[in-house]
mmCIF file of C-alpha atoms in Angstrom:
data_model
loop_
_atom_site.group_PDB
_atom_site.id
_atom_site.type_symbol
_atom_site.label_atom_id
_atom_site.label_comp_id
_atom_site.label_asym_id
_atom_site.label_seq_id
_atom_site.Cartn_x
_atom_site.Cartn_y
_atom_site.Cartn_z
ATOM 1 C CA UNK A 182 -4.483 -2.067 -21.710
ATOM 2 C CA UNK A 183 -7.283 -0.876 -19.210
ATOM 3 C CA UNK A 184 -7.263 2.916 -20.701
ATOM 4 C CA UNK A 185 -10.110 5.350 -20.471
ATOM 5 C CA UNK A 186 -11.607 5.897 -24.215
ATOM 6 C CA UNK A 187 -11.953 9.558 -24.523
ATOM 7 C CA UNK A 188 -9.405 12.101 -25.113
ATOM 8 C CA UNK A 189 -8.478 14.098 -22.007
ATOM 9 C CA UNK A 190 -6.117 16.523 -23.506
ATOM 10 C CA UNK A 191 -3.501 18.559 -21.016
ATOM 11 C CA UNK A 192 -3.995 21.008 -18.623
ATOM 12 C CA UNK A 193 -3.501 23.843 -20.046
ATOM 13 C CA UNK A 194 -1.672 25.395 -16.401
ATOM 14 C CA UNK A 195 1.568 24.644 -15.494
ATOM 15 C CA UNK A 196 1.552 21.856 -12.165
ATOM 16 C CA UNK A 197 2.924 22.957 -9.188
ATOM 17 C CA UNK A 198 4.719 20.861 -7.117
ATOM 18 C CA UNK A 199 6.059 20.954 -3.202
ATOM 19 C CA UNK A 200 8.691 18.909 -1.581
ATOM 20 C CA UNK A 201 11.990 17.450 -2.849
ATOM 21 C CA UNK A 202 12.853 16.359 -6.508
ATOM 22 C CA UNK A 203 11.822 13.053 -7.016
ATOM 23 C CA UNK A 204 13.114 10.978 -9.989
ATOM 24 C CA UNK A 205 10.332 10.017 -11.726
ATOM 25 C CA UNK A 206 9.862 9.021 -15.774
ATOM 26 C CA UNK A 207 11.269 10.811 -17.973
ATOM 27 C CA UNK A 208 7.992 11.532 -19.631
ATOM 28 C CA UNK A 209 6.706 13.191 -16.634
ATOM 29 C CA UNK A 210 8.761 15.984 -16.639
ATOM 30 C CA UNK A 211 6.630 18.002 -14.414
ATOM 31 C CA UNK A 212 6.587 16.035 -11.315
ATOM 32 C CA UNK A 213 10.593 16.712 -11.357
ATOM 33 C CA UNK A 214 10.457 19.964 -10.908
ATOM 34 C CA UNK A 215 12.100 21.416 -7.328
ATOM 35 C CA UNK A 216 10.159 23.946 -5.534
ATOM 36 C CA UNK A 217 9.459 25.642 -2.179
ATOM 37 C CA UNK A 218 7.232 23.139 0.892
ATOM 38 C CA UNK A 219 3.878 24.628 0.407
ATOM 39 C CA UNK A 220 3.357 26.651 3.881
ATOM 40 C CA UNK A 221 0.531 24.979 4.963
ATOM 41 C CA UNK A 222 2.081 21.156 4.734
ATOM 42 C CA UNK A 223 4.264 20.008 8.002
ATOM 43 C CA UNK A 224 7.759 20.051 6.871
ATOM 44 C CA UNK A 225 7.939 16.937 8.047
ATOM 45 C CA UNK A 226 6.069 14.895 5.393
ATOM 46 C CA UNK A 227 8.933 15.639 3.212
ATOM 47 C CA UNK A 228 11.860 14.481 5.375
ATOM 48 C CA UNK A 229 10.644 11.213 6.430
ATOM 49 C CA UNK A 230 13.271 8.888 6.103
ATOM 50 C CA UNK A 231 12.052 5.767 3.790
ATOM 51 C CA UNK A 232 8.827 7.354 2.241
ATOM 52 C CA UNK A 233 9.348 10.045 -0.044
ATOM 53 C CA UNK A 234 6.330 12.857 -1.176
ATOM 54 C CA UNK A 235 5.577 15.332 -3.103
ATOM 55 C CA UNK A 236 2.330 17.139 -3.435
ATOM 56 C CA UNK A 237 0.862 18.320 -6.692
ATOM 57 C CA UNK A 238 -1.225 21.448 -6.818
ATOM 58 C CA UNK A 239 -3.104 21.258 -10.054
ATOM 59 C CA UNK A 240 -4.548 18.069 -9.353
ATOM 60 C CA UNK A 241 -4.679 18.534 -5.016
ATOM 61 C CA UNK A 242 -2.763 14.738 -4.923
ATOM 62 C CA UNK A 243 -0.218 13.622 -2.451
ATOM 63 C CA UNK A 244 2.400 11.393 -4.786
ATOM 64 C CA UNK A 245 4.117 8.989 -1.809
ATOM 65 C CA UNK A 246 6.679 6.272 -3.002
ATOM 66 C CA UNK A 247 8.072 4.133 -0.512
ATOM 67 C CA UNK A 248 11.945 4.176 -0.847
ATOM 68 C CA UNK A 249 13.296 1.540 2.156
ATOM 69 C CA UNK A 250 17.266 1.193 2.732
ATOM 70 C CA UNK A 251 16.932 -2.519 3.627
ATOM 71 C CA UNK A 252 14.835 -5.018 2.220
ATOM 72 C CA UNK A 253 11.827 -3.940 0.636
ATOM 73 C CA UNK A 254 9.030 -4.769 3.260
ATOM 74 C CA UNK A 255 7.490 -3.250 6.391
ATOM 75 C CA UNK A 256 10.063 -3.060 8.996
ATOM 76 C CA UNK A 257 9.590 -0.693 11.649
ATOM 77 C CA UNK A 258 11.759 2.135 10.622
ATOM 78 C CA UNK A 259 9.217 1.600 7.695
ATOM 79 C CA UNK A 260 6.062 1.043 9.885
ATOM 80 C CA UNK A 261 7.478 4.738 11.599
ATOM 81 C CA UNK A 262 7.785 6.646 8.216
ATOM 82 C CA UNK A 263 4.244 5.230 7.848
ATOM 83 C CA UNK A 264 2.761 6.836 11.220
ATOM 84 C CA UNK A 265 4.264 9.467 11.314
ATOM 85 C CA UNK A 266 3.281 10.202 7.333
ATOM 86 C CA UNK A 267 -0.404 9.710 8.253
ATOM 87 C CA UNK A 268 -0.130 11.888 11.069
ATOM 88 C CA UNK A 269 1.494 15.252 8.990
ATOM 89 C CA UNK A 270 -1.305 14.390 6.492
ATOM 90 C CA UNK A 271 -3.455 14.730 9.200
ATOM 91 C CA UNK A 272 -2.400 17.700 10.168
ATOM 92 C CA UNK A 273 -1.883 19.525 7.088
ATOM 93 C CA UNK A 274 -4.572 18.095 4.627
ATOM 94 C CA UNK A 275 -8.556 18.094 4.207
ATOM 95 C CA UNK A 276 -11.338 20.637 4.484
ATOM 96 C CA UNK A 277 -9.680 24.255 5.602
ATOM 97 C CA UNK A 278 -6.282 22.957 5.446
ATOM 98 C CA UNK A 279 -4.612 21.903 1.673
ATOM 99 C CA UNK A 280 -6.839 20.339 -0.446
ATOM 100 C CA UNK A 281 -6.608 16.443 -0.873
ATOM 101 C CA UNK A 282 -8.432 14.636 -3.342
ATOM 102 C CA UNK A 283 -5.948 12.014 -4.204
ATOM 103 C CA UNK A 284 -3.435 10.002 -2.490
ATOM 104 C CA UNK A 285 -1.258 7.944 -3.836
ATOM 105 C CA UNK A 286 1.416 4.915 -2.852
ATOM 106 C CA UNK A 287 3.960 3.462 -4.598
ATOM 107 C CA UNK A 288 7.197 2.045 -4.816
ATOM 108 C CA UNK A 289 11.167 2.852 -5.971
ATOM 109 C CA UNK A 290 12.273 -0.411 -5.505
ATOM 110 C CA UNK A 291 12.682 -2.024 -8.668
ATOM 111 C CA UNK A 292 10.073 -5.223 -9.589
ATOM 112 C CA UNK A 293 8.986 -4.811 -5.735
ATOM 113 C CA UNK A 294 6.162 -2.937 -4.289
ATOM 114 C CA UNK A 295 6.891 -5.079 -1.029
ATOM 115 C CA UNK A 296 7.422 -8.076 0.148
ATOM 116 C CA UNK A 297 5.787 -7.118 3.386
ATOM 117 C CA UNK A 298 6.173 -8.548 6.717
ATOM 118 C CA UNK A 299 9.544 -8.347 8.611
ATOM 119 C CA UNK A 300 10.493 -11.941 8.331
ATOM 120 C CA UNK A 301 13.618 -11.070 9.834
ATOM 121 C CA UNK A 302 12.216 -9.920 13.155
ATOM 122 C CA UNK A 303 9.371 -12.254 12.927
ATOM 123 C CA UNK A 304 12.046 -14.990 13.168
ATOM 124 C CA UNK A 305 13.828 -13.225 16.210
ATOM 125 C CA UNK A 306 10.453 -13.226 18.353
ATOM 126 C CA UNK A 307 9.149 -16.593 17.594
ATOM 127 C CA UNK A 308 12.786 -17.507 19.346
ATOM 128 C CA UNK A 309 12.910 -15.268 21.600
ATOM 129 C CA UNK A 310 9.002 -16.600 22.251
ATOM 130 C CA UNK A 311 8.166 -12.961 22.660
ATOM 131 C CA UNK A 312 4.359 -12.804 21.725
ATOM 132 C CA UNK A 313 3.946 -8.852 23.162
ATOM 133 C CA UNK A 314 6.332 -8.624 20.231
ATOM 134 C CA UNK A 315 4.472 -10.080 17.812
ATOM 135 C CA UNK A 316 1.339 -8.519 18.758
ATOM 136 C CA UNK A 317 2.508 -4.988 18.868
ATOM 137 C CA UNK A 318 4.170 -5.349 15.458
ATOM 138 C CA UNK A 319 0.968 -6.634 14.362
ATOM 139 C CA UNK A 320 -1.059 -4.066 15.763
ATOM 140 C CA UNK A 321 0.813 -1.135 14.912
ATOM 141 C CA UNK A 322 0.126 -2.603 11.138
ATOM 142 C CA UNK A 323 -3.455 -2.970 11.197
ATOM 143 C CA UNK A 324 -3.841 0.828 12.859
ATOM 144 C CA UNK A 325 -1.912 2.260 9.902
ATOM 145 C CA UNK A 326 -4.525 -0.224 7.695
ATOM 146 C CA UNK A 327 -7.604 0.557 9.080
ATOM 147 C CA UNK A 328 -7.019 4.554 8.948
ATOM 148 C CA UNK A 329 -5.641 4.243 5.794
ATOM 149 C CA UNK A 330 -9.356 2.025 4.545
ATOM 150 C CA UNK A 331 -10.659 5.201 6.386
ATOM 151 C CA UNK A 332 -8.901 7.309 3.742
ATOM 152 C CA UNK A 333 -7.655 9.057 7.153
ATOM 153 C CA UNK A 334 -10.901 10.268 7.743
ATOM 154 C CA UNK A 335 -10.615 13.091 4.586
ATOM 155 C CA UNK A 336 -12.589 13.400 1.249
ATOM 156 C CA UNK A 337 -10.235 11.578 -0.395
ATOM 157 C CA UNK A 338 -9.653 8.828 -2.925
ATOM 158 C CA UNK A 339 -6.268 6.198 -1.762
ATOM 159 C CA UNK A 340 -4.746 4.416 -5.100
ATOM 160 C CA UNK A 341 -2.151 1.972 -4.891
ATOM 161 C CA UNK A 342 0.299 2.387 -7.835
ATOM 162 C CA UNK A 343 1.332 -1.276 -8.213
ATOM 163 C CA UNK A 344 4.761 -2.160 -10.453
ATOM 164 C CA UNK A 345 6.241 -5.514 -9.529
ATOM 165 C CA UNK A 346 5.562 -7.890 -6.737
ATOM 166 C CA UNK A 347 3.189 -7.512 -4.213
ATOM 167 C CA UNK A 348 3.283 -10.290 -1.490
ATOM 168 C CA UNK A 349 2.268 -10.865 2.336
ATOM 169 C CA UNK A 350 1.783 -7.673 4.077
ATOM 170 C CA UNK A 351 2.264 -5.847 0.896
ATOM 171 C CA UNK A 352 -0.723 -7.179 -0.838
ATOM 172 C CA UNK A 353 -2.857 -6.877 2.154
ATOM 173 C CA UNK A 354 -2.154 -3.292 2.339
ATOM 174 C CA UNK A 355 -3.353 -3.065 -1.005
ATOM 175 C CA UNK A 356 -6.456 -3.665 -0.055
ATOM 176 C CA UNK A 357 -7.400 -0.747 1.889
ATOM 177 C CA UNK A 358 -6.800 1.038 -1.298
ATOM 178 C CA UNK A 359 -10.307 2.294 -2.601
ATOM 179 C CA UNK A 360 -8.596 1.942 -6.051
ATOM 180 C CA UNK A 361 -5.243 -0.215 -7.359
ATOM 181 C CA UNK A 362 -3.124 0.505 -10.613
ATOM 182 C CA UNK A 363 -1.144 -2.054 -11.616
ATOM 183 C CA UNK A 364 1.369 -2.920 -14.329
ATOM 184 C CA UNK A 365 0.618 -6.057 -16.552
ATOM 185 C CA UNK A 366 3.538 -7.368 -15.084
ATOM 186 C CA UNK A 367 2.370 -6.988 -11.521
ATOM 187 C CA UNK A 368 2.663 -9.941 -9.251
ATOM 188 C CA UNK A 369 0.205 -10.525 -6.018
ATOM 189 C CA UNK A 370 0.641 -13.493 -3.731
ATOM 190 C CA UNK A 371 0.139 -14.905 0.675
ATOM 191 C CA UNK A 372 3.144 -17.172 0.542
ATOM 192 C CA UNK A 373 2.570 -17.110 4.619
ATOM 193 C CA UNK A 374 1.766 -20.822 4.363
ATOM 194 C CA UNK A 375 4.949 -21.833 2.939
ATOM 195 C CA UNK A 376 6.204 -21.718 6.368
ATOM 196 C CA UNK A 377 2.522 -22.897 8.308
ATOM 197 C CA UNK A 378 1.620 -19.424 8.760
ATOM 198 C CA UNK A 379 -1.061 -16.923 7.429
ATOM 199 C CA UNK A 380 -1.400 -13.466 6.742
ATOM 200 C CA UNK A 381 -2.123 -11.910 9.747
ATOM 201 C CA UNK A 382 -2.763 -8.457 9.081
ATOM 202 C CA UNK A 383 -5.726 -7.962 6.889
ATOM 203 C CA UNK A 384 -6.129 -10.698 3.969
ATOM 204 C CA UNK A 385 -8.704 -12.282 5.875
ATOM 205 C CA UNK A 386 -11.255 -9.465 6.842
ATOM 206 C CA UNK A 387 -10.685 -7.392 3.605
ATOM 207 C CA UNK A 388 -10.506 -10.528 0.915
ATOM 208 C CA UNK A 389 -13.722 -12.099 2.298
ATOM 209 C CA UNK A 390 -15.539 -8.675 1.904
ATOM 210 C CA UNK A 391 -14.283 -8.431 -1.035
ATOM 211 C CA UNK A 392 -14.499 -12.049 -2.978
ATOM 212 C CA UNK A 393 -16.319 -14.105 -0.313
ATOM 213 C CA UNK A 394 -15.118 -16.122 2.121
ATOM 214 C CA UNK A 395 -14.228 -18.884 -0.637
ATOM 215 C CA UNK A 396 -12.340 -17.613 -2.478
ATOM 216 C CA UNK A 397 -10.564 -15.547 0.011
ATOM 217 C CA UNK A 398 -9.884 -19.098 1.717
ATOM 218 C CA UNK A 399 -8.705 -20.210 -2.125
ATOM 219 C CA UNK A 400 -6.374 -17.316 -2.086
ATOM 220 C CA UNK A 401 -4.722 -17.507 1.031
ATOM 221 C CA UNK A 402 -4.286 -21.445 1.215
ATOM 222 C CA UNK A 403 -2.961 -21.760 -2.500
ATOM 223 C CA UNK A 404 0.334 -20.012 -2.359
ATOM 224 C CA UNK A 405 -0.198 -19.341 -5.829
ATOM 225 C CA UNK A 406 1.249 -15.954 -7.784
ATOM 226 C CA UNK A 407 -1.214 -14.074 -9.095
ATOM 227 C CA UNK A 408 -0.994 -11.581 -12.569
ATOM 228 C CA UNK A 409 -2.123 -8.103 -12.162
ATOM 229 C CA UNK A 410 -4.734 -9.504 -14.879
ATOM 230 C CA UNK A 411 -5.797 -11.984 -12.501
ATOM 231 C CA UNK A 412 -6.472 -9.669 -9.899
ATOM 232 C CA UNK A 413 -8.479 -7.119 -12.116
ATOM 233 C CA UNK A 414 -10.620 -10.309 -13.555
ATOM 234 C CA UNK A 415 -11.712 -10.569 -9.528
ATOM 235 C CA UNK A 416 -12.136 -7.158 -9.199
ATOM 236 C CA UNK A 417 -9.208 -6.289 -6.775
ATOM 237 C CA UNK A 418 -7.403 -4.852 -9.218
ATOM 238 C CA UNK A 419 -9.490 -1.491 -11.028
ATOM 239 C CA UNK A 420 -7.225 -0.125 -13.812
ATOM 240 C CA UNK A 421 -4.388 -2.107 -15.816
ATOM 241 C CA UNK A 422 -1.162 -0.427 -17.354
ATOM 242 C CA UNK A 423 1.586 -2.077 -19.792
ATOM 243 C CA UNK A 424 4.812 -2.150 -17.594
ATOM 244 C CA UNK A 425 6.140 1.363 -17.174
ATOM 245 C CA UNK A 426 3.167 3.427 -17.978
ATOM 246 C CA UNK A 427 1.883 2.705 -14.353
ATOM 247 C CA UNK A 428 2.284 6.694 -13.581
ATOM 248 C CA UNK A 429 0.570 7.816 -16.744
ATOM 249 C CA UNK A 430 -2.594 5.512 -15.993
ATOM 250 C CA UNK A 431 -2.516 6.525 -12.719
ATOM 251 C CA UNK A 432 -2.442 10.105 -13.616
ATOM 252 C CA UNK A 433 -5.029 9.842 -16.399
ATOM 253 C CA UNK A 434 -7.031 8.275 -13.503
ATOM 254 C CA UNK A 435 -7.173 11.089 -11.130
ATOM 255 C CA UNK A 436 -7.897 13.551 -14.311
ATOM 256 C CA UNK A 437 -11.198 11.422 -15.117
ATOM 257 C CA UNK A 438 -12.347 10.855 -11.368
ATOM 258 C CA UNK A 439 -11.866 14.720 -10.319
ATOM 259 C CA UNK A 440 -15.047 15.415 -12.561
ATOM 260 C CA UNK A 441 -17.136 13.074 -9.889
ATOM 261 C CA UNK A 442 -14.662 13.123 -6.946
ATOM 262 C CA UNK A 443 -17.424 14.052 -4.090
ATOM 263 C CA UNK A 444 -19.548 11.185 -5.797
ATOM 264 C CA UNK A 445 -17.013 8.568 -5.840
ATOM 265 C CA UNK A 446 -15.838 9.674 -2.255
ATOM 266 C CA UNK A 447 -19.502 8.830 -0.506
ATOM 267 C CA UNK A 448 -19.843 5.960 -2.632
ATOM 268 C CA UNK A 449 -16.315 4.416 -1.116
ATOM 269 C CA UNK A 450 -18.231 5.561 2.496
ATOM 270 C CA UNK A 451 -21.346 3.781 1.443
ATOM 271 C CA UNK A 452 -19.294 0.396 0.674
ATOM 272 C CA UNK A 453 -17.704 1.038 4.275
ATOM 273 C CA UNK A 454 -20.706 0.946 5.311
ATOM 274 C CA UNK A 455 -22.495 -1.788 3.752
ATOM 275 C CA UNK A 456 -19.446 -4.148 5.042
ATOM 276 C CA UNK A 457 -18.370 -2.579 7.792
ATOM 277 C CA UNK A 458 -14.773 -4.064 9.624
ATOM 278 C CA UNK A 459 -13.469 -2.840 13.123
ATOM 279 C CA UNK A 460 -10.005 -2.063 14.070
ATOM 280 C CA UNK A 461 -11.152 -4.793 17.008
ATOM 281 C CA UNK A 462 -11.515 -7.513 14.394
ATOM 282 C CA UNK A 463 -8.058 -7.026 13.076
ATOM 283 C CA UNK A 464 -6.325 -6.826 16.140
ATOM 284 C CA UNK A 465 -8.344 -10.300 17.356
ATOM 285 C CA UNK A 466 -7.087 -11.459 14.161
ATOM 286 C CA UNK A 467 -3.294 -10.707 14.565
ATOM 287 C CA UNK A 468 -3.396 -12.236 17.897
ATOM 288 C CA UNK A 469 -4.028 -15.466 16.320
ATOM 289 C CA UNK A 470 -1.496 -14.729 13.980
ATOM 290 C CA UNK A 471 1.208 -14.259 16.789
ATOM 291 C CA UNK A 472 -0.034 -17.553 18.866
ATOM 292 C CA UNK A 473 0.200 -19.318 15.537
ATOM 293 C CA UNK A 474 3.313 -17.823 14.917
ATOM 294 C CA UNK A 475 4.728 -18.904 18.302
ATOM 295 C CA UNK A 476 3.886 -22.565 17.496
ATOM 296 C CA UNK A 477 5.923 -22.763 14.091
ATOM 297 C CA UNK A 478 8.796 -25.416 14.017
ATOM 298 C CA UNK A 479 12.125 -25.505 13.038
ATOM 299 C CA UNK A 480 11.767 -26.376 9.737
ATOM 300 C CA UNK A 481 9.092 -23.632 9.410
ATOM 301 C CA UNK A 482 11.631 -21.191 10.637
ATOM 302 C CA UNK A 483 14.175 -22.378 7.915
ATOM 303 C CA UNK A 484 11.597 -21.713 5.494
ATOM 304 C CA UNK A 485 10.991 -18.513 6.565
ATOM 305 C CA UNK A 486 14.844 -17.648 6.098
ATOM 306 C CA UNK A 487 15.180 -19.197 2.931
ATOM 307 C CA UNK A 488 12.500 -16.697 2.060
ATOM 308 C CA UNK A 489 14.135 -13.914 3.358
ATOM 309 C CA UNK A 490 17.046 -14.420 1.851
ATOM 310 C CA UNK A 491 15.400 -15.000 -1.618
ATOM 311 C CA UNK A 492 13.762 -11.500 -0.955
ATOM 312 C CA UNK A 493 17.150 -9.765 0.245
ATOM 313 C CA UNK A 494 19.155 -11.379 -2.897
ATOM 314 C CA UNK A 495 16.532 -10.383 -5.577
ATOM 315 C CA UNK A 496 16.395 -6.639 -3.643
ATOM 316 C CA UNK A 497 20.551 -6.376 -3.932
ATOM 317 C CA UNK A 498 19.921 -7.764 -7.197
ATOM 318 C CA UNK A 499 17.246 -4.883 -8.093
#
């Protein structure tokens, strides 16, 4: 396992958490604790519907999991929760407001971070032939990407806390992570082109920064699964954790990088700007995806549903 060699000991102060209980390991017994909404935080942040939060004093992090009803992917109640969480943040967090050095995503859903994209409602506009549809579903992801590459404009570090599978629109929000966590048994995959599409929302702009253009092509055309140890051999993945210790690493994380935080902070700015990417670029992007989309057959669309209902079977089944 991807652990850091040096013994970091325990804080010796008790951590103080704000917002509802949230189950979390056993282990961890200090994230469960229930008390008052710091003052300072919108009230809001901790009623959203499908995202849950909690914010940690001792080590100034914002601990989000995503918790949907449904099917584990971005639907638009889910795309909501997501706005509106980045706007209390906004609000509440950053220099004179409540500290934030870390924020974190991750998932309740068992084996699923998300399966991303709606295929459901993708289906219903490509017959409905509704490409404002598309295109404002698609936009209204990439704005919630691109602010969150932007670390919302704060001093702060974004982690995604990966444990299970990671496909479509879930991976390519990933990638606006400045750091990922995953579980060894982590899964990462663009199945898109089962059904003669592509990812629309990201893959592109962020893989081919990231890897090159050829492999990012090699990604996205393969349909393969990737391991989480697959990911971390390209780089895309930073830390590694056996299955269920995902919290711990991620915690032992933020203790290591709060001793350089305002160094690793400009360094994610430099990278920004070394490759620079525009909210403009996505959004041309993601109209291709929706003329694309509009162009699929009706096989394609049986594929898609066969997908679907794979993902809603093994989410009933979780």
């Amino acid at each position: 396992m991807d652990r850091y060699n040096d013994d970091l000991g325990e804080s010796e102060n008790p951590i103080s958490v704000h917002g509802p209980a949230l189950p979390l390991p056993d282990d961890d017994e200090a994230l469960v604790a229930r008390s008052t909404i710091h003052a300072a935080i919108p009230e809001g942040l901790f009623r959203l519907n499908e995202l849950e939060c909690l914010y940690e004093d001792d080590s100034e992090t914002l601990w989000t999991f995503m918790a949907p009803r449904g099917r584990p992917s971005f639907t638009p109640p889910m795309l909501g929760d997501f706005e509106n969480w980045q706007k209390y943040i906004g609000q509440g967090f950053g220099p004179g407001r409540v500290p934030l050095k870390f924020l974190v995503l991750g998932s309740r859903s068992p084996g699923v971070f998300c399966f991303g994209g709606d295929l459901a409602l993708f289906q219903r506009l490509i017959q409905d032939e509704d490409r404002d549809g598309l295109v404002r579903y698609g936009h209204r992801c990439c704005a919630i990407l691109y602010r969150n590459l932007h670390a919302l404009e704060k001093p702060t570090l974004t982690i995604g806390l990966v444990e299970g599978a990671a496909l479509g629109g879930g991976f390519e929000a990933l990638l606006s992570f400045d750091y990922l966590i995953a579980d060894r048994d982590a899964t990462f995959g663009l199945p898109e082109v089962l059904f003669g599409l592509f990812p629309g929302m990201g893959a592109h702009a962020l893989l081919s920064r990231k890897l090159g253009t050829a492999m990012a092509e090699r990604i996205i055309q393969s349909n393969d699964t990737y391991t989480a140890q697959q990911m971390y051999d390209l780089g895309i993945v930073h830390h590694l954790a056996e299955p269920g210790e995902g919290l711990a690493v991620c915690r032992e994380f933020i203790k290591r990088a709060t001793r350089r935080h305002a160094g690793l902070v400009a360094e994610r700015k430099a990278m920004r700007t070394a490759a620079p990417l525009t909210l403009d670029e996505l959004n041309r992007i993601t109209e291709l995806w929706a003329d694309a989309a509009l162009q699929l057959r009706d096989q394609d669309l049986k594929v898609m549903n066969r997908l679907a209902n794979a993902q809603r079977k093994l989410a009933r089944a979780a």
